[in-house]
Tab-separated table of C-alpha atoms and ligand atoms in Angstrom:
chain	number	residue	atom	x	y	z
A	1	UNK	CA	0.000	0.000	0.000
A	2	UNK	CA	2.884	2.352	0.939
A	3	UNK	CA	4.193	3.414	-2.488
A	4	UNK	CA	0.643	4.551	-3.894
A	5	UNK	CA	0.206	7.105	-0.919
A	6	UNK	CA	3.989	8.153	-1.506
A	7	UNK	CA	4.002	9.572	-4.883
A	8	UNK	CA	0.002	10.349	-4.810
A	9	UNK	CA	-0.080	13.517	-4.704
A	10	UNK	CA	3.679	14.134	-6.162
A	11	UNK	CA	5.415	17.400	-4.057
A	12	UNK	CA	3.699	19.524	-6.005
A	13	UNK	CA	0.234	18.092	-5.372
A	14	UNK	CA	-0.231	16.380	-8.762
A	15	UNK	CA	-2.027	13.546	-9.536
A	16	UNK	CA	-0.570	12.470	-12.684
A	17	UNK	CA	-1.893	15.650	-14.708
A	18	UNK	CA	-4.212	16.747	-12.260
A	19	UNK	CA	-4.754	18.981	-9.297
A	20	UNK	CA	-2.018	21.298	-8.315
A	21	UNK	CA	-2.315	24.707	-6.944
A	22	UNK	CA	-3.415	27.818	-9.441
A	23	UNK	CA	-4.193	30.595	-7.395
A	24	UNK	CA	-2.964	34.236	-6.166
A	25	UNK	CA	0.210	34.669	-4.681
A	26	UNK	CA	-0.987	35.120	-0.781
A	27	UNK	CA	-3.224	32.615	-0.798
A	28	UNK	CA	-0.124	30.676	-1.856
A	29	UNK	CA	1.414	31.379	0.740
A	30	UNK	CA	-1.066	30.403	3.189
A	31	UNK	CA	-1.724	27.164	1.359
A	32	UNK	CA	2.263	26.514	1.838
A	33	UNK	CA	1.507	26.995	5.526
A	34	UNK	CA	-0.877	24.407	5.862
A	35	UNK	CA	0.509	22.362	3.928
A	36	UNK	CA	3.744	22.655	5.907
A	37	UNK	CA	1.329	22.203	8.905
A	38	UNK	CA	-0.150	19.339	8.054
A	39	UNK	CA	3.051	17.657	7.263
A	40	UNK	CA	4.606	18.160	10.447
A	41	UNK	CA	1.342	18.111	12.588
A	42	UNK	CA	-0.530	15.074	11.669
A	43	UNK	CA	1.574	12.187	11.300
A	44	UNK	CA	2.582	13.004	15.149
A	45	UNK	CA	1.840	10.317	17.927
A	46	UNK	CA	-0.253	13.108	19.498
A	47	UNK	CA	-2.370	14.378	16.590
A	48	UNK	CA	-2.857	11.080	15.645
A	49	UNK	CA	-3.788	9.608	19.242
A	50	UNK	CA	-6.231	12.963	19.779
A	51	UNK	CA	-8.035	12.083	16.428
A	52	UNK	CA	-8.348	8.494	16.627
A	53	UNK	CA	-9.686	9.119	20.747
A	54	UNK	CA	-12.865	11.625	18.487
A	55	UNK	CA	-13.894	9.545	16.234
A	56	UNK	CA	-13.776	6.359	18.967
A	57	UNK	CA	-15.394	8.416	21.732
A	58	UNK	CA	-17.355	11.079	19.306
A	59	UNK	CA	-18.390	10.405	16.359
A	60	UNK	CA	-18.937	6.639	17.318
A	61	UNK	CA	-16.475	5.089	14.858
A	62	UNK	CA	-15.365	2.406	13.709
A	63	UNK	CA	-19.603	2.089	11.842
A	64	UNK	CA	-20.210	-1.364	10.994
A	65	UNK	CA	-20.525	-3.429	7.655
A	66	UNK	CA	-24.254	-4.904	7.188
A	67	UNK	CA	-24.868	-7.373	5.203
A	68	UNK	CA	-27.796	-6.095	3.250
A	69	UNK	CA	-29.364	-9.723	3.415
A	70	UNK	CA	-32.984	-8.745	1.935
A	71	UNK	CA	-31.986	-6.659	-0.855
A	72	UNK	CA	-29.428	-8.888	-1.931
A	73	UNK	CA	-31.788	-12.131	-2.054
A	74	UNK	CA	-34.066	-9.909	-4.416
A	75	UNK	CA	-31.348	-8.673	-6.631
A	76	UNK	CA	-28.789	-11.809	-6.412
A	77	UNK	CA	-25.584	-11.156	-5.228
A	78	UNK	CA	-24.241	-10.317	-2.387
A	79	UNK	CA	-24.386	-6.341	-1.416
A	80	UNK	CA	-22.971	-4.851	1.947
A	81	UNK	CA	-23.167	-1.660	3.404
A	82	UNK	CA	-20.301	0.857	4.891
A	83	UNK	CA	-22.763	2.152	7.259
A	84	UNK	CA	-21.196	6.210	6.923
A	85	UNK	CA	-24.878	6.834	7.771
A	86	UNK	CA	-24.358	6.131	11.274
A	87	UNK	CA	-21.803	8.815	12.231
A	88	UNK	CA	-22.652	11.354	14.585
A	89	UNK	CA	-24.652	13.944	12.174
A	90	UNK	CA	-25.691	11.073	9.746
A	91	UNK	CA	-22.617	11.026	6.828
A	92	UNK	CA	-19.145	10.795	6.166
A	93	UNK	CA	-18.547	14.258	5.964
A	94	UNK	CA	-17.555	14.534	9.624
A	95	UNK	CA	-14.416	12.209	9.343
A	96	UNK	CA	-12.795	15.142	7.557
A	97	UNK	CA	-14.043	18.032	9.269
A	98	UNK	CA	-12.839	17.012	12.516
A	99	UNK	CA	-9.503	16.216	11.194
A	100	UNK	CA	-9.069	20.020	9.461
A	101	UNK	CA	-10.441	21.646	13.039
A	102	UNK	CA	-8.205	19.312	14.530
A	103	UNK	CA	-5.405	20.429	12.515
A	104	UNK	CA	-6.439	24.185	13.053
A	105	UNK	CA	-6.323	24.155	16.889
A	106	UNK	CA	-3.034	22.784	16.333
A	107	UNK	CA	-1.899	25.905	14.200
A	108	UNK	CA	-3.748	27.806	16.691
A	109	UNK	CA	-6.543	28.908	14.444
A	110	UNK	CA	-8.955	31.026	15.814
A	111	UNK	CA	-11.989	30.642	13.385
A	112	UNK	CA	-13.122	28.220	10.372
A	113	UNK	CA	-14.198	29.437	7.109
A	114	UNK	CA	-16.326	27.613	5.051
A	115	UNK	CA	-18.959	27.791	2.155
A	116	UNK	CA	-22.245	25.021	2.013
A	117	UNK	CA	-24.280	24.052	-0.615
A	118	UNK	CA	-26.825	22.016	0.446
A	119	UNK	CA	-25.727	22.740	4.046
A	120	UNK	CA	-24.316	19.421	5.178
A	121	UNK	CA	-20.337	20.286	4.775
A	122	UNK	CA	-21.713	23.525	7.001
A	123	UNK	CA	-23.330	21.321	9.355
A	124	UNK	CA	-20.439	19.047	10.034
A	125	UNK	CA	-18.126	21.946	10.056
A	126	UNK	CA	-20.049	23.938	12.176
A	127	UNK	CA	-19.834	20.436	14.752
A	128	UNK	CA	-16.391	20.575	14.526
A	129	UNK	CA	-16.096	24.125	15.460
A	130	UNK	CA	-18.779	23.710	18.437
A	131	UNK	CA	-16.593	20.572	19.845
A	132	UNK	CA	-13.066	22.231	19.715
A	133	UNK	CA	-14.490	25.876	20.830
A	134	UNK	CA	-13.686	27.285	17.386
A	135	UNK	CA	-15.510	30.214	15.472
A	136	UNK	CA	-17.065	29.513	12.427
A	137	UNK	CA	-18.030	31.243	9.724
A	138	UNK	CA	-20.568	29.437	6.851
A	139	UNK	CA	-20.914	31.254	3.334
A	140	UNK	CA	-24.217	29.956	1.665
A	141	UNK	CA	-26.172	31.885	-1.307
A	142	UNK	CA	-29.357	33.121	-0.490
A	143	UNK	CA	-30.902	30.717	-2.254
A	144	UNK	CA	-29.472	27.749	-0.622
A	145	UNK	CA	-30.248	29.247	2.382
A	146	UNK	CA	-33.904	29.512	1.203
A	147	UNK	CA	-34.082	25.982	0.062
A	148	UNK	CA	-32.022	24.068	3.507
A	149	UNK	CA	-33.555	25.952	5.728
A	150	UNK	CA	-33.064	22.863	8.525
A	151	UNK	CA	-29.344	23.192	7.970
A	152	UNK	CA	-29.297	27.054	8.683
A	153	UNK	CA	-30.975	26.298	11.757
A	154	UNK	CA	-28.895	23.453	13.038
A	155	UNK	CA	-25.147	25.713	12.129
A	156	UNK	CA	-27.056	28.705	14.084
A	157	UNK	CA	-28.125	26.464	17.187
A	158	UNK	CA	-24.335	24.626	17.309
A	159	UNK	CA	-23.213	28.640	17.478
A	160	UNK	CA	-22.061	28.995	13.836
A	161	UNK	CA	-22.774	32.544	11.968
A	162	UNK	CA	-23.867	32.082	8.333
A	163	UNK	CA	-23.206	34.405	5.815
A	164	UNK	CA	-25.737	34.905	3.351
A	165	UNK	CA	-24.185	35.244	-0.255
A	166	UNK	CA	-26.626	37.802	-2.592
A	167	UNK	CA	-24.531	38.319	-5.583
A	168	UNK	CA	-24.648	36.312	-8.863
A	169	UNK	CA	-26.963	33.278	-9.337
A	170	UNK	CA	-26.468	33.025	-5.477
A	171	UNK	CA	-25.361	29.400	-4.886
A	172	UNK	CA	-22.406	27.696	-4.137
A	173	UNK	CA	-20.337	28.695	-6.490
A	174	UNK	CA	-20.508	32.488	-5.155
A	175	UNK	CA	-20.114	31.005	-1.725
A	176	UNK	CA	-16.678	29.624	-2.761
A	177	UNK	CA	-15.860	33.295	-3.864
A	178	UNK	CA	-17.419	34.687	-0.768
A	179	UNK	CA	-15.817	32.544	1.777
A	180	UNK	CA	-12.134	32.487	-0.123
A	181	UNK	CA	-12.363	36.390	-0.024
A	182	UNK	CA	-13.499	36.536	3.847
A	183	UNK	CA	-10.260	33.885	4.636
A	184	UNK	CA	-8.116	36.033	2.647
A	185	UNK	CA	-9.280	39.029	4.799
A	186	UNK	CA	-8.153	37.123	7.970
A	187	UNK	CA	-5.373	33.906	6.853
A	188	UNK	CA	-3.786	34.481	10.441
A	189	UNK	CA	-6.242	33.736	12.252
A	190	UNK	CA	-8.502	31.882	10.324
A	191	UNK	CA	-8.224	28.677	8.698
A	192	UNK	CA	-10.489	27.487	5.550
A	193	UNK	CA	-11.467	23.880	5.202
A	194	UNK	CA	-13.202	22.484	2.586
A	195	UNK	CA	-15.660	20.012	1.782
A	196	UNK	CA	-14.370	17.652	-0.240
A	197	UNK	CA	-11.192	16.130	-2.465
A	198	UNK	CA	-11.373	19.172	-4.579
A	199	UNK	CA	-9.747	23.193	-4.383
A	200	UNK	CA	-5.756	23.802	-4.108
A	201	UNK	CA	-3.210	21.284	-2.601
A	202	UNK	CA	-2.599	20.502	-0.106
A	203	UNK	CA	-6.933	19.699	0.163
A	204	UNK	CA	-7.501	17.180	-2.082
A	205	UNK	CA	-4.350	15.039	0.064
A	206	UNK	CA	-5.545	16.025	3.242
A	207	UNK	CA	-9.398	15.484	2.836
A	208	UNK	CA	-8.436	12.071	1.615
A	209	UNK	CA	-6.050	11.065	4.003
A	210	UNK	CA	-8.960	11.990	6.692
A	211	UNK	CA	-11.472	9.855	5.246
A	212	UNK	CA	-9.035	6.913	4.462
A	213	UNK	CA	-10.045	5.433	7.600
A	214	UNK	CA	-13.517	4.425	6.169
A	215	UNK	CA	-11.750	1.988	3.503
A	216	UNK	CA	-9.142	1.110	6.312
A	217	UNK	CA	-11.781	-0.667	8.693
A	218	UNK	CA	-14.025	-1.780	5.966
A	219	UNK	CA	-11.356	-3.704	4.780
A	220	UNK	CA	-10.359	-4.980	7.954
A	221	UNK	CA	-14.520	-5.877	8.645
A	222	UNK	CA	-15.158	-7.138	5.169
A	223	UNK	CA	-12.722	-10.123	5.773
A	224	UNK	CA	-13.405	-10.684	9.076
A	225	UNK	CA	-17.447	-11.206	8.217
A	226	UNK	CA	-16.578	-13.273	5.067
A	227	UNK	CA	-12.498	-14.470	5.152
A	228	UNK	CA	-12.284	-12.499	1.925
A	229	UNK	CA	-11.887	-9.218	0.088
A	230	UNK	CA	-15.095	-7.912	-1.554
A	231	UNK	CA	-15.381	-8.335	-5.509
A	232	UNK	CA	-16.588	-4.990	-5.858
A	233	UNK	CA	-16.760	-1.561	-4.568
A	234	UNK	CA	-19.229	1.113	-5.317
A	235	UNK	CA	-19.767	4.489	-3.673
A	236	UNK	CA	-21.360	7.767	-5.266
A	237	UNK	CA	-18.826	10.904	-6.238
A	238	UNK	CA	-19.710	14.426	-6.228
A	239	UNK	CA	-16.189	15.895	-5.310
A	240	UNK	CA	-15.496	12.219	-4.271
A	241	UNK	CA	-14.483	12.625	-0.626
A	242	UNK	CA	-16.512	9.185	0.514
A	243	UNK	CA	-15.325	7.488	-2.466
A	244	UNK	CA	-12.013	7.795	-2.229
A	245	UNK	CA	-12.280	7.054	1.527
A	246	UNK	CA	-13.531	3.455	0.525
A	247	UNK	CA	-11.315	3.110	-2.519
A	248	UNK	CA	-8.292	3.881	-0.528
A	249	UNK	CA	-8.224	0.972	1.454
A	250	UNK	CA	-8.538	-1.344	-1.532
A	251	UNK	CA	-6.297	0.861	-4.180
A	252	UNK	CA	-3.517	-1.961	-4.508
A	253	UNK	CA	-5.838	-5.135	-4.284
A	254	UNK	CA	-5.888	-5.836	-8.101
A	255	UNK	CA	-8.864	-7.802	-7.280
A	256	UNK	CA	-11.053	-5.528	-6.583
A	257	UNK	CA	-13.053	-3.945	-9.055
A	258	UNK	CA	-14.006	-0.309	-8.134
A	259	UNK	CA	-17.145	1.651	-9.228
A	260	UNK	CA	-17.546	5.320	-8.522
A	261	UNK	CA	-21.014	6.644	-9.682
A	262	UNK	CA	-21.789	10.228	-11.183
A	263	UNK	CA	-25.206	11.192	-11.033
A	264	UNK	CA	-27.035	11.575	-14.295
A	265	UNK	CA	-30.262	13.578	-13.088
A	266	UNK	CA	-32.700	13.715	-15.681
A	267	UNK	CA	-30.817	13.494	-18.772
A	268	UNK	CA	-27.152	13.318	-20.662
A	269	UNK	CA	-27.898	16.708	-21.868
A	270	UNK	CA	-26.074	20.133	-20.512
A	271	UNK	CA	-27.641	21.596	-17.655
A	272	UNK	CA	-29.811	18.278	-16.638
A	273	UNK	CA	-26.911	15.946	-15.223
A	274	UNK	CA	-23.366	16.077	-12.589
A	275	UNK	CA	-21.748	12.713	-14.914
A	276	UNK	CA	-18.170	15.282	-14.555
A	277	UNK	CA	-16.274	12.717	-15.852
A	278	UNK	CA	-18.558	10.646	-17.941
A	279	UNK	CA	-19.597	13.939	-20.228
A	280	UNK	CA	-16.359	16.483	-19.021
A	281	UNK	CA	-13.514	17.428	-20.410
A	282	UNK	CA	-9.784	18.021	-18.357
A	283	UNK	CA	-10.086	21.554	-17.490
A	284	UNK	CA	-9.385	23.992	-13.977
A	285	UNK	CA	-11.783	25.428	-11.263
A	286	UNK	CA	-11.270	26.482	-8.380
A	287	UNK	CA	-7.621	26.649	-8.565
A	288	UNK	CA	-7.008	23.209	-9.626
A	289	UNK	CA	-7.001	20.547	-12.474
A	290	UNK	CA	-9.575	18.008	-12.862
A	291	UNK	CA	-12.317	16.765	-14.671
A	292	UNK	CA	-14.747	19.350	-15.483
A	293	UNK	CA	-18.220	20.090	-17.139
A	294	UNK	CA	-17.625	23.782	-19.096
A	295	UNK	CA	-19.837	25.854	-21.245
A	296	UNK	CA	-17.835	27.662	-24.713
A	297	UNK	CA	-16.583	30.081	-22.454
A	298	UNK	CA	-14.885	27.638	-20.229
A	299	UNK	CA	-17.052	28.742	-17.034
A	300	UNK	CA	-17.995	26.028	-14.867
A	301	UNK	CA	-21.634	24.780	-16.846
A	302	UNK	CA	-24.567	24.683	-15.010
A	303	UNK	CA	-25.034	21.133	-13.561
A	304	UNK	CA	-28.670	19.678	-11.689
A	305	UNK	CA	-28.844	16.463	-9.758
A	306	UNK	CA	-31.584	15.261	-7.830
A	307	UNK	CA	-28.576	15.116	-5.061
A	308	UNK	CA	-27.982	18.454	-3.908
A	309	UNK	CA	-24.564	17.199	-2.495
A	310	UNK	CA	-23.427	15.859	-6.289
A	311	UNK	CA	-23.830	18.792	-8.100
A	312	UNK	CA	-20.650	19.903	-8.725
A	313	UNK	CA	-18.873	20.620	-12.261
A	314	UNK	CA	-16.063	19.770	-11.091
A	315	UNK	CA	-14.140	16.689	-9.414
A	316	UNK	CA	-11.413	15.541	-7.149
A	317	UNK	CA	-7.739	15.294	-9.336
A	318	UNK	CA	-7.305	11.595	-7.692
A	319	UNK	CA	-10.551	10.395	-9.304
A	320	UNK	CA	-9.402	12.358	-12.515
A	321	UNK	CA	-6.430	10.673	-12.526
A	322	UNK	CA	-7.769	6.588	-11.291
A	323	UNK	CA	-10.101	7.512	-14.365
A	324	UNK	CA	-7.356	7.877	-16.557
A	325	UNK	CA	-5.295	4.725	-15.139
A	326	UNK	CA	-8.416	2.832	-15.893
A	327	UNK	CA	-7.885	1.882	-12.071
A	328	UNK	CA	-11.567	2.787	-11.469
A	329	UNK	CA	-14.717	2.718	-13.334
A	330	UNK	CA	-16.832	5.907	-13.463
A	331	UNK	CA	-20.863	4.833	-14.316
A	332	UNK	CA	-23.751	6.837	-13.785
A	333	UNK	CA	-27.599	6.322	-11.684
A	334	UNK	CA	-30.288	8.947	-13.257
A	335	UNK	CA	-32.718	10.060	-10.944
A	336	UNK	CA	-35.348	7.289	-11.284
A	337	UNK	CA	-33.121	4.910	-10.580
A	338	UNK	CA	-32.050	6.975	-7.326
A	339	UNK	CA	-35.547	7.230	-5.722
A	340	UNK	CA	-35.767	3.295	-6.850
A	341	UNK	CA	-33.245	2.882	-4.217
A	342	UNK	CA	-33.985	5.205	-1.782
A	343	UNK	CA	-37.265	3.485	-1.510
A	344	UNK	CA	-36.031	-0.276	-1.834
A	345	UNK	CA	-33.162	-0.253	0.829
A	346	UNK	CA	-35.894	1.635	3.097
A	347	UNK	CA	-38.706	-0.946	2.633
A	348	UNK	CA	-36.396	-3.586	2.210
A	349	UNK	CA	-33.920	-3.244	5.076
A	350	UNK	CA	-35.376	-0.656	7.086
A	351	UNK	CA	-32.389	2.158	6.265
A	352	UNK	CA	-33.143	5.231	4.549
A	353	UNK	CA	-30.253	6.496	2.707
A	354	UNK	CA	-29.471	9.600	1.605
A	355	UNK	CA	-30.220	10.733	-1.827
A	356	UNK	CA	-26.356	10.935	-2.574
A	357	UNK	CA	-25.817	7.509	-1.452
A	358	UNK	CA	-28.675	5.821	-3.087
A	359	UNK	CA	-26.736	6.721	-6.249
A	360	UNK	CA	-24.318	4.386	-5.483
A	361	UNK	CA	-26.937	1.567	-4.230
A	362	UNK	CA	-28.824	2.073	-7.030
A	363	UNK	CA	-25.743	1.046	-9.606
A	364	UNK	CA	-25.175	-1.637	-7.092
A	365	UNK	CA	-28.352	-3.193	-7.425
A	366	UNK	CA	-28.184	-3.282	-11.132
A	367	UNK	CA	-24.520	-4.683	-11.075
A	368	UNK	CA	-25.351	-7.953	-8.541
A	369	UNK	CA	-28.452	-8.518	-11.154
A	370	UNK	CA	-25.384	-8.607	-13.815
A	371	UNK	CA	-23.165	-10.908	-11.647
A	372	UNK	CA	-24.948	-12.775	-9.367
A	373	UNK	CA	-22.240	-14.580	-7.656
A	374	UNK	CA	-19.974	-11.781	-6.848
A	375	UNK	CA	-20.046	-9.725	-3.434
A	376	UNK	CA	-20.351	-5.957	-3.609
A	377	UNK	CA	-19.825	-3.230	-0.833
A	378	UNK	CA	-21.402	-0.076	-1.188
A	379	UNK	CA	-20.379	3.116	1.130
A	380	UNK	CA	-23.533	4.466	2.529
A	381	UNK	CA	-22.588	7.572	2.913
A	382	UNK	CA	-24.811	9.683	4.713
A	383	UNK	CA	-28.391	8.838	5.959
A	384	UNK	CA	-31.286	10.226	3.940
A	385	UNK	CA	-33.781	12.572	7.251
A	386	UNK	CA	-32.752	15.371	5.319
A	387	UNK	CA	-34.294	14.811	2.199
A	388	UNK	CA	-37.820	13.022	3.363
A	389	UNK	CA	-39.771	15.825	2.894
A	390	UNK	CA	-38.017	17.009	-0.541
A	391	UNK	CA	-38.985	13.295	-1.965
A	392	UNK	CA	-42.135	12.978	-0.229
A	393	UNK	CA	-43.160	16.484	-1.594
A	394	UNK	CA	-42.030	16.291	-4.924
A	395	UNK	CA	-42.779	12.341	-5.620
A	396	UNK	CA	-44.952	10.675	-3.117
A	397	UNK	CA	-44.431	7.383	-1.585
A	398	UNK	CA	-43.348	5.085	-3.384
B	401	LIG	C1	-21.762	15.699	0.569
B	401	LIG	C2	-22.216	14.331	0.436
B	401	LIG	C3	-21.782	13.501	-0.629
B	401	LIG	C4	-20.931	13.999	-1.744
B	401	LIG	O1	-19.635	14.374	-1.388
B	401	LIG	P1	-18.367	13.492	-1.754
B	401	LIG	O2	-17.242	14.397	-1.456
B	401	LIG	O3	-18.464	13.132	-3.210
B	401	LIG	O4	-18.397	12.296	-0.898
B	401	LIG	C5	-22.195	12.185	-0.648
B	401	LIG	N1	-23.006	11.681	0.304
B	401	LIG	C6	-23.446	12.442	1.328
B	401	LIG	C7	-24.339	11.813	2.347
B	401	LIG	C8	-23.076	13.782	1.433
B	401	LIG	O5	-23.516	14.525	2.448
C-alpha cells in the first residue's frame, strides 16, 4: 500500500496531470503553511492519538458493515453496506471536518471558514467548530439558504454565523468566492477547510487522508465477516471525498473492481446531469485541475442532480487521474433509478439512505443482477432525514 500514498499527490500536489495549486500569490502562501502544517502536525503520535480518541469516543467510529441480506436475495448477489450513515450527524462528511479543526487548533486557528451548498459540509463543520471551541463562519447563497432551511438552523443552534451570499446566481459557487475572499481578509487567524477532495493542494491530500479510515476498517470488517476481500466496490462521487475514503483501502488489491457513480439527473444533456467525468472534459476550477463540465466560455456549466450534495462541475484530481489509469470505473444512476433505491433499501432493510448515497446503491443493485455470484460493498454515505420531505413532496411514496 505504501508506495501509492507516496508519490500520490507528487510534491507539487499532482495527480498524474491533475490537481495542483493555481491561485494568487498570498493565498499561496497560506496554502504553503498548511501544507507545511499538516506535514509536520498530523503524522505526530499526538495528533494522531487525539483524532483516533474523536472519532472512537465522538463520532462513534469504527460504523459497521451490514450485510444487506434482503436486498441482496431480491437482486442476487451479495451487497454490503459501509454504514457512513451512522456517524454522529448522519454522513461521512464529519471524518474530515474534525480532522481540518483538529489540525487548526493545532496551528492555533482562531476561526473556520467555510462555504455550504446544500448545508451538510456547514453542518459538520459547524460540529467541529462547536466541539473544539472554534468560530465559524458558513458562506451559503441566499438561495441555498432559502431551500435548507433545517441546515441554517442546526449551524445557528451549534453557534455557527452564516453568511448569506446575494450576488450572482447566489449558490455555491458564489459562496466559494465569498468565503475564499473573507479567509483572505483574515489567513492568520482563520483557517479554511473544505468540503471535499477538490480546491488547491494541499486539500484534495488532506481530505483524503482523513477519510481513508472508512476503507481502512471496511477492509479490515469485510474479511473478518466473510475471510475475503469484496469483488466490488461502489460508492457515489460528487467531489469524491466518501469514495475515495472506501477506494483507498482497496487501491492496490488488483482484485477488486471499483465503481464510482456520477449522477445523471434527468438526462445526458447540458444543464440536466453532474456525470463530470462521464460527459467532461480536463479543465481547472477552483484553482485546480480536474475533470470538469464547461460551457464555450470555459465557465464552470450549469449542472442539476436530484442530489444536492453531487452537483458539482467539477471533481477531485485523484478520481481524474484513477479515471485515466483505468484503475476505477466511473458509471452513472439517473434520478429514477435513485428514488428506486432510496425506496427499496428503506422498505427492504429498514435504512433510509441519503439521496447521494442511493446513487451508489442504485448502480449496485443493477450490477449484482449482472453478476450474481460476486459480493459488492457499497459506502452508505450519509443517511437520507434530510431529504424526506423534498422526496415525499415532490414524488410521493413510493
Ligand atoms: C456531501 C455528500 C456527498 C458527496 O460528497 P463526496 O465528497 O463526493 O463524498 C455524498 N453523500 C453524502 C451523504 C453527502 O452529504
Amino acid at each position: 500500500m505504501g508506495d501509492y500514498f507516496k508519490h500520490n499527490p507528487d510534491t507539487q500536489g499532482m495527480f498524474g496531470e491533475y490537481g495542483g495549486s493555481f491561485i494568487p500569490p498570498d493565498l499561496q502562501e497560506e496554502m504553503n503553511r498548511i501544507t507545511d502544517a499538516y506535514y509536520s502536525i498530523s503524522k505526530s503520535h499526538q495528533f494522531i492519538s487525539e483524532l483516533r480518541n474523536i472519532r472512537k469516543h465522538f463520532q462513534g467510529r469504527p460504523t459497521p458493515v451490514y450485510f444487506a441480506k434482503t436486498l441482496s436475495d431480491e437482486c442476487g448477489g451479495r451487497i454490503y453496506l459501509k454504514r457512513e450513515d451512522l456517524n454522529h450527524t448522519g454522513a461521512h462528511k464529519l471524518n474530515h471536518c474534525m480532522g481540518e479543526a483538529l489540525l487548526a487548533k493545532y496551528m492555533g486557528k482562531k476561526k473556520l471558514i467555510a462555504e455550504t451548498g446544500a448545508g451538510q459540509h456547514g453542518v459538520a463543520l459547524a460540529t467541529a467548530a462547536a466541539y473544539f471551541g472554534l468560530e465559524c463562519e458558513i458562506h451559503m447563497g441566499e438561495v441555498d439558504i432559502a431551500k435548507e432551511h433545517p441546515n441554517v438552523v442546526r449551524m445557528e443552534i451549534l453557534g455557527a454565523k452564516v453568511v448569506p451570499v446575494t450576488h450572482g446566481l447566489k449558490t455555491l459557487k458564489e459562496a466559494v468566492d465569498s468565503a475564499f475572499e473573507a479567509y483572505l481578509k483574515d489567513p492568520i487567524t482563520a483557517i479554511y477547510c473544505i468540503g471535499s477532495v477538490v480546491g488547491p493542494h494541499p486539500f484534495p491530500m488532506m481530505v483524503r487522508d482523513f477519510q481513508r479510515v472508512v476503507g481502512i476498517e471496511a477492509r479490515d470488517q469485510f474479511y473478518e465477516m466473510t475471510g475475503e476481500l469484496p469483488d466490488n466496490l461502489v460508492a457515489c462521487v460528487g467531489g469524491g471525498s466518501n469514495a475515495m475514503g472506501l477506494f483507498s483501502g482497496f487501491i492496490d488489491d488488483k482484485d477488486v473492481s471499483i465503481y464510482g457513480v456520477e449522477p445523471l439527473g434527468k438526462s445526458f444533456k447540458p444543464g440536466e446531469h453532474a456525470a463530470t467525468m462521464t460527459y467532461g472534459t480536463p479543465g481547472m476550477i477552483h484553482g485546480f485541475k480536474c475533470y470538469t463540465l464547461q460551457d464555450e466560455k470555459g465557465e464552470p456549466a450549469p449542472v442539476y442532480s436530484i442530489a444536492s450534495g453531487l452537483d458539482y462541475p467539477g471533481v477531485g484530481p485523484e478520481h481524474s487521474m484513477l479515471k485515466d489509469l483505468g484503475r476505477v470505473n466511473y458509471v452513472t444512476a439517473d434520478d429514477e433509478e435513485c428514488l428506486d433505491a432510496f425506496f427499496q433499501l428503506s422498505k427492504k432493510e429498514g435504512i433510509i439512505p441519503a439521496l447521494e448515497s442511493a446513487h451508489a446503491v442504485a448502480f449496485a443493485m443493477k450490477l449484482a443482477k449482472e453478476k450474481p455470484r460476486q459480493s459488492i460493498l457499497v459506502n452508505l454515505s450519509g443517511r437520507g432525514d434530510k431529504d424526506i420531505d423534498f422526496v415525499v413532496e415532490n414524488y410521493g411514496i413510493r
